Coordinates of C-alpha atoms in Angstrom, one line a residue:
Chain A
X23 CA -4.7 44.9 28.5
X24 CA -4.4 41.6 30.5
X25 CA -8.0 40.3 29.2
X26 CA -6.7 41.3 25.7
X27 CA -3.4 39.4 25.9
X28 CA -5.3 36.6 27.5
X29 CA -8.1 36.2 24.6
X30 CA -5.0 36.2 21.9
X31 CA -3.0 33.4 23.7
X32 CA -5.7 31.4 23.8
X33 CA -7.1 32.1 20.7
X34 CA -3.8 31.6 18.7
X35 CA -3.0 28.2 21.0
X36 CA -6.5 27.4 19.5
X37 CA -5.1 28.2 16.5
X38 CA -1.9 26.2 16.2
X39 CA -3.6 22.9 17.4
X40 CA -6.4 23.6 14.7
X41 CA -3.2 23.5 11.9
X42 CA -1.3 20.4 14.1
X43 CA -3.6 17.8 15.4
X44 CA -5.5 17.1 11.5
X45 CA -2.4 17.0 9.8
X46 CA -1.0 14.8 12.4
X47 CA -4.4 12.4 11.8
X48 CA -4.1 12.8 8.3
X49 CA -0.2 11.5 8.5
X50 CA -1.4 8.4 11.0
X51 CA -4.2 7.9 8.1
X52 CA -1.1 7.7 5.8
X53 CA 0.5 5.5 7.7
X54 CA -2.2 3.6 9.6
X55 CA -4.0 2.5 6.5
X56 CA -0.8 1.4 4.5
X57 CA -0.1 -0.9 7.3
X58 CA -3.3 -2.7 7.3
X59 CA -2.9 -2.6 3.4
X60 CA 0.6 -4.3 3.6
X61 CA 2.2 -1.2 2.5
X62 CA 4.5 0.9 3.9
X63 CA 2.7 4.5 3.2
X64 CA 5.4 7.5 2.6
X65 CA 9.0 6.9 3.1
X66 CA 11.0 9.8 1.6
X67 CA 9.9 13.4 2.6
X68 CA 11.1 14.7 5.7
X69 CA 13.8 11.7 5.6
X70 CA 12.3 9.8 8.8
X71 CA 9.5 7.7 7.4
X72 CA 7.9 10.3 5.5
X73 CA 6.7 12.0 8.4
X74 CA 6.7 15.8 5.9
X75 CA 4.5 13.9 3.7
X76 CA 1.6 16.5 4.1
X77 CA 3.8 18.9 4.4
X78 CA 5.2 18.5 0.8
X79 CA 1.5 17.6 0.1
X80 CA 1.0 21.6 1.4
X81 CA 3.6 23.4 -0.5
X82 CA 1.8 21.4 -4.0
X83 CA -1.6 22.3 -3.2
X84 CA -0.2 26.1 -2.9
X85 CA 1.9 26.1 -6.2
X86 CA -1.1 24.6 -8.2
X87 CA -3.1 27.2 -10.3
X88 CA -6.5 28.4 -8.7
X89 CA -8.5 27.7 -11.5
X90 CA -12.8 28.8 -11.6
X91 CA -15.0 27.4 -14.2
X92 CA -16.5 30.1 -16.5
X93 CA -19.7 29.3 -15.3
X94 CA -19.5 29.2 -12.3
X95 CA -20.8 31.1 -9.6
X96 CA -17.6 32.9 -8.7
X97 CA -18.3 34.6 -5.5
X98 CA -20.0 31.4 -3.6
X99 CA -17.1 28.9 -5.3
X100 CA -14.0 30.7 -3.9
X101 CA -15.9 31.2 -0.3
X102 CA -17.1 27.7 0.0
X103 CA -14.0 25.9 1.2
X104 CA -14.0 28.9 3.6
X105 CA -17.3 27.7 5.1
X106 CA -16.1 24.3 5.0
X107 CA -13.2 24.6 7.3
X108 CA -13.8 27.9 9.9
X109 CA -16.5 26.0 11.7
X110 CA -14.4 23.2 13.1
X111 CA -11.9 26.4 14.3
X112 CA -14.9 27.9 16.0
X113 CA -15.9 24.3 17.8
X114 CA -12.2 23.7 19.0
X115 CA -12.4 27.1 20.9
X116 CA -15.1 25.6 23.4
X117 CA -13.8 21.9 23.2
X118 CA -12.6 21.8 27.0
X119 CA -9.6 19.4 27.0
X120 CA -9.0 19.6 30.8
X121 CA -10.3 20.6 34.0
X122 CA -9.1 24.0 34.9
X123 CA -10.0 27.1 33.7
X124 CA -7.0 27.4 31.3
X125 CA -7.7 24.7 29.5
X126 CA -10.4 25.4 27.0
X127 CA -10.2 27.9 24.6
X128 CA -13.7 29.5 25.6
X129 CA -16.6 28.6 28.3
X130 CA -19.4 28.5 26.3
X131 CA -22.6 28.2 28.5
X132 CA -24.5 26.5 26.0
X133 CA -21.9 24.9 24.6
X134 CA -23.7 21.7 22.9
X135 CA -25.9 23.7 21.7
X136 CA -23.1 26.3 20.1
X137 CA -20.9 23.2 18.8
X138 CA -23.7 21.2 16.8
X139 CA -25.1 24.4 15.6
X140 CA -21.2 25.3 14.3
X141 CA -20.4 21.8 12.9
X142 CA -23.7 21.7 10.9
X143 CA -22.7 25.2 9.4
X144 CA -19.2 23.3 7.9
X145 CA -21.4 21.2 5.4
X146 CA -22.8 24.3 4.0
X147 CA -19.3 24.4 2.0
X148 CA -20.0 21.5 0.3
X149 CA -23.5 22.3 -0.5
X150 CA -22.2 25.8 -1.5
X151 CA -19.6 24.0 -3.2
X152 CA -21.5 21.7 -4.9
X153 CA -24.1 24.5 -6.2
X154 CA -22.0 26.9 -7.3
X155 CA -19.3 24.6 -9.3
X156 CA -22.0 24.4 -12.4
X157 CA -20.7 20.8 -12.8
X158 CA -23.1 17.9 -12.6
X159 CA -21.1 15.8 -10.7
X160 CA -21.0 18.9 -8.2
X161 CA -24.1 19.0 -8.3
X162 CA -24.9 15.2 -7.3
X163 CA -22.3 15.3 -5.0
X164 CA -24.0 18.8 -3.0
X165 CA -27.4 17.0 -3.2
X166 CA -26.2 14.0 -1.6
X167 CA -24.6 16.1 1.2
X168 CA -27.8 17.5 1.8
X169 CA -29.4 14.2 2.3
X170 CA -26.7 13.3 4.2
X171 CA -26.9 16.3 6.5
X172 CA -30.7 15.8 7.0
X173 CA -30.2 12.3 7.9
X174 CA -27.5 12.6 9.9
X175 CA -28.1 16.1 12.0
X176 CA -31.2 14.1 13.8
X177 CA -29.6 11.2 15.9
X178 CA -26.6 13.2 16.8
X179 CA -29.1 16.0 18.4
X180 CA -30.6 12.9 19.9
X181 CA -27.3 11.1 21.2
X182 CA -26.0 15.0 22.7
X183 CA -29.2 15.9 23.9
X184 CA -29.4 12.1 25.9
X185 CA -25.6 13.5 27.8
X186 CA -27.4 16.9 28.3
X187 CA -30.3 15.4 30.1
X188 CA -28.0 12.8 32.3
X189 CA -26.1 15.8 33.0
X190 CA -28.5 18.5 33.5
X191 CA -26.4 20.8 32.1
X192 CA -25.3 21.8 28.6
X193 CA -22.5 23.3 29.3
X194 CA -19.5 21.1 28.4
X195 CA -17.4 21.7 31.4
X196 CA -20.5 21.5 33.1
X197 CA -21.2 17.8 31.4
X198 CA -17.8 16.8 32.7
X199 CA -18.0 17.7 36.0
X200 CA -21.1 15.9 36.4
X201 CA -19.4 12.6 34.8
X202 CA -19.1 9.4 36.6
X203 CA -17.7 6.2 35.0
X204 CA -21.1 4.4 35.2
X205 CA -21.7 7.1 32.7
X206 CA -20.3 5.0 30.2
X207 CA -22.3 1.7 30.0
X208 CA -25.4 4.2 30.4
X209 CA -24.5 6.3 27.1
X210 CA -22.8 3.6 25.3
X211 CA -26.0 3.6 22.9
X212 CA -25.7 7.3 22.5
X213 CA -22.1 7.2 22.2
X214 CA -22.1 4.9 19.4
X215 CA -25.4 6.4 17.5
X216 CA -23.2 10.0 18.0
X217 CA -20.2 8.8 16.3
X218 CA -21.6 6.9 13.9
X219 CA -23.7 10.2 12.8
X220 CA -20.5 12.1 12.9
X221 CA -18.9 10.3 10.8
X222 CA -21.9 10.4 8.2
X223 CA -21.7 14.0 8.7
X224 CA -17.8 14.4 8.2
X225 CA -18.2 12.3 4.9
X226 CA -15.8 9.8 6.4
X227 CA -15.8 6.9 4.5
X228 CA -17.8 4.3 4.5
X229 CA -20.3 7.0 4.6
X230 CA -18.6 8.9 1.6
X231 CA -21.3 8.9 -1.0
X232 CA -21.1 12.7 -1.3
X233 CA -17.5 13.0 -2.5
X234 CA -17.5 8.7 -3.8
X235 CA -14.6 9.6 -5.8
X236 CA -15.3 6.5 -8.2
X237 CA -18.7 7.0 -8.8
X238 CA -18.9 11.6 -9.2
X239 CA -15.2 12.2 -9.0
X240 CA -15.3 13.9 -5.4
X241 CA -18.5 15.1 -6.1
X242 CA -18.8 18.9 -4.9
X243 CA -15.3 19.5 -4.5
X244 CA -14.1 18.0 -8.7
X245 CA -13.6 21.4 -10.2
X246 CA -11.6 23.0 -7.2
X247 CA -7.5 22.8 -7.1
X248 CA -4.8 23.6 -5.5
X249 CA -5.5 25.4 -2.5
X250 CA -9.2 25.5 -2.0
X251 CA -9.0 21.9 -2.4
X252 CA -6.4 21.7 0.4
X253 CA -8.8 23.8 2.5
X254 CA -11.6 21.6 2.0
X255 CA -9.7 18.1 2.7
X256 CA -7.8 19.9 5.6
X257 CA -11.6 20.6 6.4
X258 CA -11.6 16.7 6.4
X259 CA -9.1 15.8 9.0
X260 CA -10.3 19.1 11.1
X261 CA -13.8 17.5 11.7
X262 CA -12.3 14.2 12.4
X263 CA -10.4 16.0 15.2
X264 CA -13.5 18.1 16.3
X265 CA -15.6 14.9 16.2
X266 CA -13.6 12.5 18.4
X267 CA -13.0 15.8 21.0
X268 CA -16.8 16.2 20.9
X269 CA -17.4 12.4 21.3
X270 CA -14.7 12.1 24.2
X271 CA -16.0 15.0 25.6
X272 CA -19.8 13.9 25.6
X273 CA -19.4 10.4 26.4
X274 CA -15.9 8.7 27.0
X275 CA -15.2 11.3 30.0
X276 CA -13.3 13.7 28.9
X277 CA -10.3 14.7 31.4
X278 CA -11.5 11.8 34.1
X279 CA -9.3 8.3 34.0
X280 CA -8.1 5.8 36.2
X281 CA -5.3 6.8 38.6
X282 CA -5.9 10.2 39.0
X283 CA -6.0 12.9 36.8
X284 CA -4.2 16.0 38.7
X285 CA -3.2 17.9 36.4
X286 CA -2.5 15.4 33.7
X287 CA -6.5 15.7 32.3
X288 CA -5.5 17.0 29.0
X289 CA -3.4 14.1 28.3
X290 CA -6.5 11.8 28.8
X291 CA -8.8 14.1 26.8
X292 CA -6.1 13.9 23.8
X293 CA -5.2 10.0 24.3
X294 CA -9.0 9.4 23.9
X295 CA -9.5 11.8 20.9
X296 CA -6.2 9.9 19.4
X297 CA -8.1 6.4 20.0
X298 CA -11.4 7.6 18.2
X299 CA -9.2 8.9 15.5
X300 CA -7.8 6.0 15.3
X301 CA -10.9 4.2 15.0
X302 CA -12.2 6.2 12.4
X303 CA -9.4 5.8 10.2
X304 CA -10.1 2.1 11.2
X305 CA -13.2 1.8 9.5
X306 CA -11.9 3.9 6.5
X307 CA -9.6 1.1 5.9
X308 CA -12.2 -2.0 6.8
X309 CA -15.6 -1.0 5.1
X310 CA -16.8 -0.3 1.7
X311 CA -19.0 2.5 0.8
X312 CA -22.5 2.4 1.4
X313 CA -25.2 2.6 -0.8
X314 CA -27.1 5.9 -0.9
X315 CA -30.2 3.9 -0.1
X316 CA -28.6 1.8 2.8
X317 CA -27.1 4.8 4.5
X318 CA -30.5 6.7 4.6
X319 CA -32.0 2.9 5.8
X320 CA -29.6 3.1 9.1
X321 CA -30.0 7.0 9.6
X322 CA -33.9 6.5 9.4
X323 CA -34.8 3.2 10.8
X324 CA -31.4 2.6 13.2
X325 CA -29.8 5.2 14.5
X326 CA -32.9 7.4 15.3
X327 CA -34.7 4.5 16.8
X328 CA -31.8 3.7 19.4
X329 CA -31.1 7.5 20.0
X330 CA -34.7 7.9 21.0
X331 CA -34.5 4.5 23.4
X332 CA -31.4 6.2 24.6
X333 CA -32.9 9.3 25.8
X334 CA -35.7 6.9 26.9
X335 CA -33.4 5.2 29.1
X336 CA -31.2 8.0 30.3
X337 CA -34.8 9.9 31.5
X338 CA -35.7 6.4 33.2
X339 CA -32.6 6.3 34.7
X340 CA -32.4 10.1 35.8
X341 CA -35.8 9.6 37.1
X342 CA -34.8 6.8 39.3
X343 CA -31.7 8.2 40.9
X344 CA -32.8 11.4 41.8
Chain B
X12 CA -33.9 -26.7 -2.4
X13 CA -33.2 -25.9 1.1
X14 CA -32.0 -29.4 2.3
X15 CA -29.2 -29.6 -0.1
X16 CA -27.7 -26.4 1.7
X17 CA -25.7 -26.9 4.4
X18 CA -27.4 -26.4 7.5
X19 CA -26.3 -22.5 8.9
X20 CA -25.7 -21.6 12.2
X21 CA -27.2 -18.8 13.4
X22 CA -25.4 -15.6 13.1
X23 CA -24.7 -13.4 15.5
X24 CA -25.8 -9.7 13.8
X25 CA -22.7 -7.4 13.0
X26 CA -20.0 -10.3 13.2
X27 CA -19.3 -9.6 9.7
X28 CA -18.6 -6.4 10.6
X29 CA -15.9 -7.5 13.3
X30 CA -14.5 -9.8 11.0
X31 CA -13.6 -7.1 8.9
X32 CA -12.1 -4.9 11.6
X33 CA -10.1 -7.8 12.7
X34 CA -8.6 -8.7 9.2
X35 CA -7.5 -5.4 9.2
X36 CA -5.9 -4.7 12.6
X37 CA -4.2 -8.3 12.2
X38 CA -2.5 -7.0 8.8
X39 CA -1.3 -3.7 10.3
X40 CA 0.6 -5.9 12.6
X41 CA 2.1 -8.0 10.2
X42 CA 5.2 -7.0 8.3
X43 CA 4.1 -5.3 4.8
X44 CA 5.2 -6.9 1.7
X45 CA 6.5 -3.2 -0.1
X46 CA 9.8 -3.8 -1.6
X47 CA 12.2 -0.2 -1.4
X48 CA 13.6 -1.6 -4.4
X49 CA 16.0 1.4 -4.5
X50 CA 17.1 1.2 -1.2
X51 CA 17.3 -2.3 -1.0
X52 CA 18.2 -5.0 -4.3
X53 CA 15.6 -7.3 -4.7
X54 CA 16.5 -11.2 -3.9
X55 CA 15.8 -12.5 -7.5
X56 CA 14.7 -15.9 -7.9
X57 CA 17.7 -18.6 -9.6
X58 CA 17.9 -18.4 -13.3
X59 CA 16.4 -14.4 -13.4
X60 CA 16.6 -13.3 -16.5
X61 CA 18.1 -10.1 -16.1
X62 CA 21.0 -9.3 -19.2
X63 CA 22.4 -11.8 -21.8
X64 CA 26.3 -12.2 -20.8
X65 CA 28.8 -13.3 -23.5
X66 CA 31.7 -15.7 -22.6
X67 CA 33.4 -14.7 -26.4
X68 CA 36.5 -17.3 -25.8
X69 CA 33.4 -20.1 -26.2
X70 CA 31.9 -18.3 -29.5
X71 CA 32.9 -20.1 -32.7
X72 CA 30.7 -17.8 -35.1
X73 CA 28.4 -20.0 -35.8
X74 CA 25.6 -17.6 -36.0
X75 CA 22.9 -19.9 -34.4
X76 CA 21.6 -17.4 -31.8
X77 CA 21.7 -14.8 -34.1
X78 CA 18.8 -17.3 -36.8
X79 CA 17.4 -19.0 -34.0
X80 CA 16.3 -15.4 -32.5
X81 CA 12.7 -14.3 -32.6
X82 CA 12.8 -11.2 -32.9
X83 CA 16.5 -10.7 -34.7
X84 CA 17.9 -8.7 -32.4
X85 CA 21.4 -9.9 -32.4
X86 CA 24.0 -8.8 -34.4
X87 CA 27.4 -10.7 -35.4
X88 CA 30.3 -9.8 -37.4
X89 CA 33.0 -11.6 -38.3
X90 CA 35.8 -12.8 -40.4
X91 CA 38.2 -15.4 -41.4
X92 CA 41.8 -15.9 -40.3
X93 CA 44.3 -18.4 -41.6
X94 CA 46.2 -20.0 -39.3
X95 CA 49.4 -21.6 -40.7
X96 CA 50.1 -25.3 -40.3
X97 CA 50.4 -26.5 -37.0
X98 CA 53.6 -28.8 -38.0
X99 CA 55.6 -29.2 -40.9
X100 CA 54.0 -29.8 -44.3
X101 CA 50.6 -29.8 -42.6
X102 CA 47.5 -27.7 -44.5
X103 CA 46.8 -24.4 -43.2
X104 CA 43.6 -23.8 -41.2
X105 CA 41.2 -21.3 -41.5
X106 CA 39.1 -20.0 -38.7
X107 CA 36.3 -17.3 -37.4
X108 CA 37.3 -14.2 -35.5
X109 CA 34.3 -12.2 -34.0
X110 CA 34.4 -8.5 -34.7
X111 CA 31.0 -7.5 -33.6
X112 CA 28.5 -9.1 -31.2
X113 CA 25.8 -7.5 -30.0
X114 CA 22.0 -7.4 -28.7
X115 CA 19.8 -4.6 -29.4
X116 CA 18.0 -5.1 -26.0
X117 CA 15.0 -2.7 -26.9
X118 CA 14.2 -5.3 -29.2
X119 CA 15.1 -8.9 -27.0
X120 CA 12.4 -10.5 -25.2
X121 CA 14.3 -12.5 -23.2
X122 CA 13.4 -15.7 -24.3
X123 CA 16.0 -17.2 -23.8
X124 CA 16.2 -19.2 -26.8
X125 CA 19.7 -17.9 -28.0
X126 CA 21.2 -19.4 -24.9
X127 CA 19.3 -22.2 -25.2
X128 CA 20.7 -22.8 -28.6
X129 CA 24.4 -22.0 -28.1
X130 CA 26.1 -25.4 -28.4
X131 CA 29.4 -23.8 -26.9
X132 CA 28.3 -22.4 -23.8
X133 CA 28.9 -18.6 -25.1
X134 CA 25.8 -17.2 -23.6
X135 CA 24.8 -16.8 -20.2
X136 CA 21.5 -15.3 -18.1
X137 CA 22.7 -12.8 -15.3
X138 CA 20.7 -11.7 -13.2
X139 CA 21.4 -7.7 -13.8
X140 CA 18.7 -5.8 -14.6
X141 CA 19.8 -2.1 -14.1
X142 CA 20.2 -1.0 -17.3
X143 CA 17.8 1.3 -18.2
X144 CA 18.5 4.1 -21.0
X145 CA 17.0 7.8 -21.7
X146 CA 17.5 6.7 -25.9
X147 CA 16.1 3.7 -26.5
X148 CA 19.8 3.3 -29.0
X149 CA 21.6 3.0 -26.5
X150 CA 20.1 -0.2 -25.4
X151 CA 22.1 -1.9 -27.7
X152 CA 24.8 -3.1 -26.2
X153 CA 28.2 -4.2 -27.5
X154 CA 31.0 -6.9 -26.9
X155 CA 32.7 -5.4 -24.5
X156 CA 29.4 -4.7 -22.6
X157 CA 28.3 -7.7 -23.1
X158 CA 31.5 -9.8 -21.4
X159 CA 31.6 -7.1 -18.6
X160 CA 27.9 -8.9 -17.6
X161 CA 29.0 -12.2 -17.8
X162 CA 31.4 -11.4 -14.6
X163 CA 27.5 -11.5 -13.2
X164 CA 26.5 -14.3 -13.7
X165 CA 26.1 -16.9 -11.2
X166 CA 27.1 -20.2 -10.4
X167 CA 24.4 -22.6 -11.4
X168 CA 21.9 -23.1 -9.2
X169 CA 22.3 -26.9 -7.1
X170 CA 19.9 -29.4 -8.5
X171 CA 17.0 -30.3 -6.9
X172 CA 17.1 -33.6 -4.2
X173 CA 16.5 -36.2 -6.5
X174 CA 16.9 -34.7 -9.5
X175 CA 18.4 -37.2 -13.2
X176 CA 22.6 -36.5 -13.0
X177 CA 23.1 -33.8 -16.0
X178 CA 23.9 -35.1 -19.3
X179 CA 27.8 -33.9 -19.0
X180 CA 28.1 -35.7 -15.4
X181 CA 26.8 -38.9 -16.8
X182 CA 28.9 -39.1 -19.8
X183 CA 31.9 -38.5 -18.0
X184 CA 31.4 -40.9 -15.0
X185 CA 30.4 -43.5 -18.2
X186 CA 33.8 -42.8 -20.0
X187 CA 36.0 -42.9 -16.8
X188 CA 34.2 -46.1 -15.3
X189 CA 35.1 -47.4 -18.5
X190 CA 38.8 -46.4 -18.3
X191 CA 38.9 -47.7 -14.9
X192 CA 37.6 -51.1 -15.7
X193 CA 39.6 -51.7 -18.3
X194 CA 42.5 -50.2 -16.3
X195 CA 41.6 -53.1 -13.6
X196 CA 41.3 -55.9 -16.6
X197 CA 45.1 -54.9 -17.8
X198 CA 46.5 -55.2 -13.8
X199 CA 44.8 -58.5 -13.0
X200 CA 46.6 -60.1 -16.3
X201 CA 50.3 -59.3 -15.2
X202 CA 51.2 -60.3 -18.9
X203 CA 49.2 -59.0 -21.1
X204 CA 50.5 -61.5 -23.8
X205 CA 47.2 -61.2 -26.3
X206 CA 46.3 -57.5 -26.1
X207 CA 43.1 -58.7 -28.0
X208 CA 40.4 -57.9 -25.2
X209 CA 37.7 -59.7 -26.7
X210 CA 38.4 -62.9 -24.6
X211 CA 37.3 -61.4 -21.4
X212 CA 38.4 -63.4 -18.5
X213 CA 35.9 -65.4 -16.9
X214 CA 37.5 -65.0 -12.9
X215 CA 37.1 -61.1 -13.5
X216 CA 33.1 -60.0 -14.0
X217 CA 33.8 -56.9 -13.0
X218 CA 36.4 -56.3 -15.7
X219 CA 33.8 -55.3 -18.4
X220 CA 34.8 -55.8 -21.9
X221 CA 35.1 -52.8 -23.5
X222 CA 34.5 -54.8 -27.0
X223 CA 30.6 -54.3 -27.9
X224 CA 30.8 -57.3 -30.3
X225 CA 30.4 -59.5 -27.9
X226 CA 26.6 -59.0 -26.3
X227 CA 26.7 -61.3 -23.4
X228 CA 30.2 -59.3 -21.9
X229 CA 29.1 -55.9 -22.4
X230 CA 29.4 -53.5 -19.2
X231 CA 25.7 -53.7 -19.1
X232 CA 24.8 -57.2 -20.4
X233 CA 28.0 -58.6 -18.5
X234 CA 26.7 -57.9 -15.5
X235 CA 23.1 -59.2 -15.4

């Protein structure tokens, strides 16, 4: 009974930060990027400086008809956004945002292994998305996530599996307890290479080819509304949160920080994550989109290159310590 | 080909990149330039041209704004009134009382040009510009309307440092430089025997003739 009440705490505090933390990026995105436009962003719902915006955002999506295209495929179109989204819900159960037992949602031994695995599974939505809308721009759209994917999957196997080997461990608890803060001029390549390929893989801009609003109207996602379109942007914002928790728990330390971290380890984990979101809505703002050509040119001949001298380095330098 | 290129230094690779993240993290710490128009009145520039005001004392129904408008969007009434002699055995007068004045403002595009052409100083700009309609009808606007804008309009702006004296300023320092110069001629002859000012008196240059007959004593020529 105890086990039972324990499992559906966590699972529901899982839960609850799974609806909070992307609509709390998504309203710093608002905000964020209007100031470095000049703009203000929202001002009027919720009263205090717009700070309902999504919310009111929420309650359109829902009112807005669910409409399917005749042709589409109807089963695989209304369970895409599905696919898109419950992935990053199953990767935030074994994010570990501090060091005792209580505060991840679930130990997974092989936890790097479970959490790329998971994360990969989200862009199947879009693929199945993109397939089954019977729209060319869908279509375009599912074909360029697929290239994307492919691309992309490789030097962020490469960047984890460089932590995994300093570490010995793939564990994620297990990665942070064996962190030191030399760790992080070591990894900085892999960090970098890892984010970089997580942001390919979220569709972040610049690397936003798939959806390139401008060029195939949101690609896989143009013929849904309301909310399966919510679900898939909410999708969005949850794999922005699930990629800066993955990167600060890989590479930036987790829970560890200067002065101590007794007790207080969650609030560095989430500072951290809140710093990387911040940097990816950074870029969002700074860069334009790449070219479908340039971004497979820096998958292929950049990223994997320095992920492999990465792993190259961190063997060298395992080698040598032990 | 190459010379005639300025010589490059050498760049350091992904600086463009950091330029870019640094024009952006400098403008989200500058203060944005969104106007909450609603919430807050915009500071319009002098002379905005927001609403025509009408002064009616100052209109004369002479109808020039109404022909000189572009577009013909304003519309005048009017009719004539006689006024009876001002003294005895004088002639009656006749004159123009306004009935109607009005601007069909869906139609006005604020050019201006009927206030530029007023020679009474009837029409004004204000700067007003919240008057918006659901029937586009109802945009013209009446008399009464009309004079309730020209409480809004405000003072002219001051000239700009250095700017030619207006027209109305110079004529009126002219005519009462004159007055006091001739004023100062009739005090410094106690007796002003010959009341003919023609013969202007040699001991006084300052006293300008007001006579233009005579070149070489005009207030101009007098002096040089």
């Amino acid at each position: 009974m105890n086990d039972a009440l324990d499992v559906a705490v966590r699972l529901v505090v899982v839960f609850v930060v799974f609806l909070v933390l992307p609509l709390v990026v998504g309203q710093t995105e608002h905000k964020v990027m209007a100031h470095m436009q000049g703009r203000l962003g929202p001002m009027y719902a919720g009263g205090f400086h717009g700070w309902a915006q999504l919310v009111a955002d929420g309650v359109k999506f829902a009112q807005k008809e669910d409409v399917v295209p005749a042709a589409a495929d109807r089963r695989i179109f209304q369970l895409a956004p599905a696919v898109a989204l419950l992935p990053y819900l199953l990767v935030l159960v074994a994010v570990p945002i501090g060091p005792s037992e209580g505060a991840v949602g679930q130990v997974v031994d092989a936890g790097i292994f479970f959490v790329l695995a998971v994360m990969g599974v989200g862009v199947l939505g879009s693929l199945m998305a993109g397939w089954a809308s019977a729209n060319k721009f869908s279509l375009l759209g599912g074909l360029r996530t697929a290239a994307q994917l492919l691309a992309y999957e490789l030097p962020m196997l490469l960047a984890a599996a460089s932590v995994a080997m300093a570490a010995g461990t793939v564990s994620l608890p297990g990665i942070l307890n064996a962190f030191h803060w030399w760790w992080l001029p070591w990894q900085i390549v892999g960090a970098l290479v890892f984010f970089v390929a997580g942001l390919a893989e979220l569709q972040r801009p610049p690397f936003d080819m798939p959806v390139a609003d401008s060029e195939i109207i949101f690609g896989a996602y143009t013929e849904y509304t309301g909310l399966r379109f919510a679900l898939f942007l909410l999708a969005e914002y949850a794999g922005i949160v699930v990629l800066c928790g993955l990167t600060t728990v890989l590479f930036l330390g987790g829970w560890h920080g200067p002065w101590g971290a007794d007790g207080l380890g969650w609030v560095w984990t989430l500072l951290k994550t809140a710093v990387l979101a911040f940097v990816v809505i950074w870029l969002r703002v700074s860069y334009p989109r790449l070219r479908e050509d340039q971004l497979q040119k820096l998958a292929w001949t950049t990223l994997i290159p320095l992920a492999l001298a990465q792993i190259a380095l961190t063997g060298i330098v395992k080698v040598a310590i032990s | 080909m190459s010379e005639s290129l300025p010589p490059t230094r050498p760049r350091i690779p992904g600086s463009g990149l950091a330029k870019g993240l640094a024009v952006t993290l400098r403008t989200m710490t500058k203060k944005t330039v969104t106007a909450q128009y609603p919430d807050v009145q915009p500071e319009l520039p002098p002379r905005s041209r927001g609403v025509i005001g009408l002064f009616e004392e100052n209109c004369t129904v002479c109808m020039l704004c109404a022909r000189e408008c572009p577009d013909w969007c304003i519309y005048i009434d009017s009719h004539k009134e006689t006024v009876p002699a001002a003294v005895e055995g004088g002639r009656e007068r006749s004159r123009n009382v306004l009935d109607r004045f009005a601007i069909d403002f869906s139609l006005c595009m604020y050019c201006g040009i009927c206030i530029e052409v007023c020679p009474f100083d009837a029409l004004f700009w204000s700067p007003e510009f919240e008057y918006a309609e659901t029937d586009i009808h109802e945009l013209t606007h009446e008399r009464d309307k009309l004079r309730e804008w020209m409480w809004t309009v405000p003072a002219p702006p001051a000239l700009d440092p250095g700017a030619e004296e207006p027209k109305e300023v110079a004529a009126a320092r002219k005519a009462a430089d004159k007055l006091a110069a001739a004023q100062a001629a009739a005090s410094a002859t106690p007796d002003p025997a010959t009341p003919d000012p023609a013969t202007p008196d040699p001991a006084t240059p300052d006293a300008a003739s007001p006579n233009p007959a005579t070149p070489d004593s005009g207030p101009e020529g007098g002096r040089a």
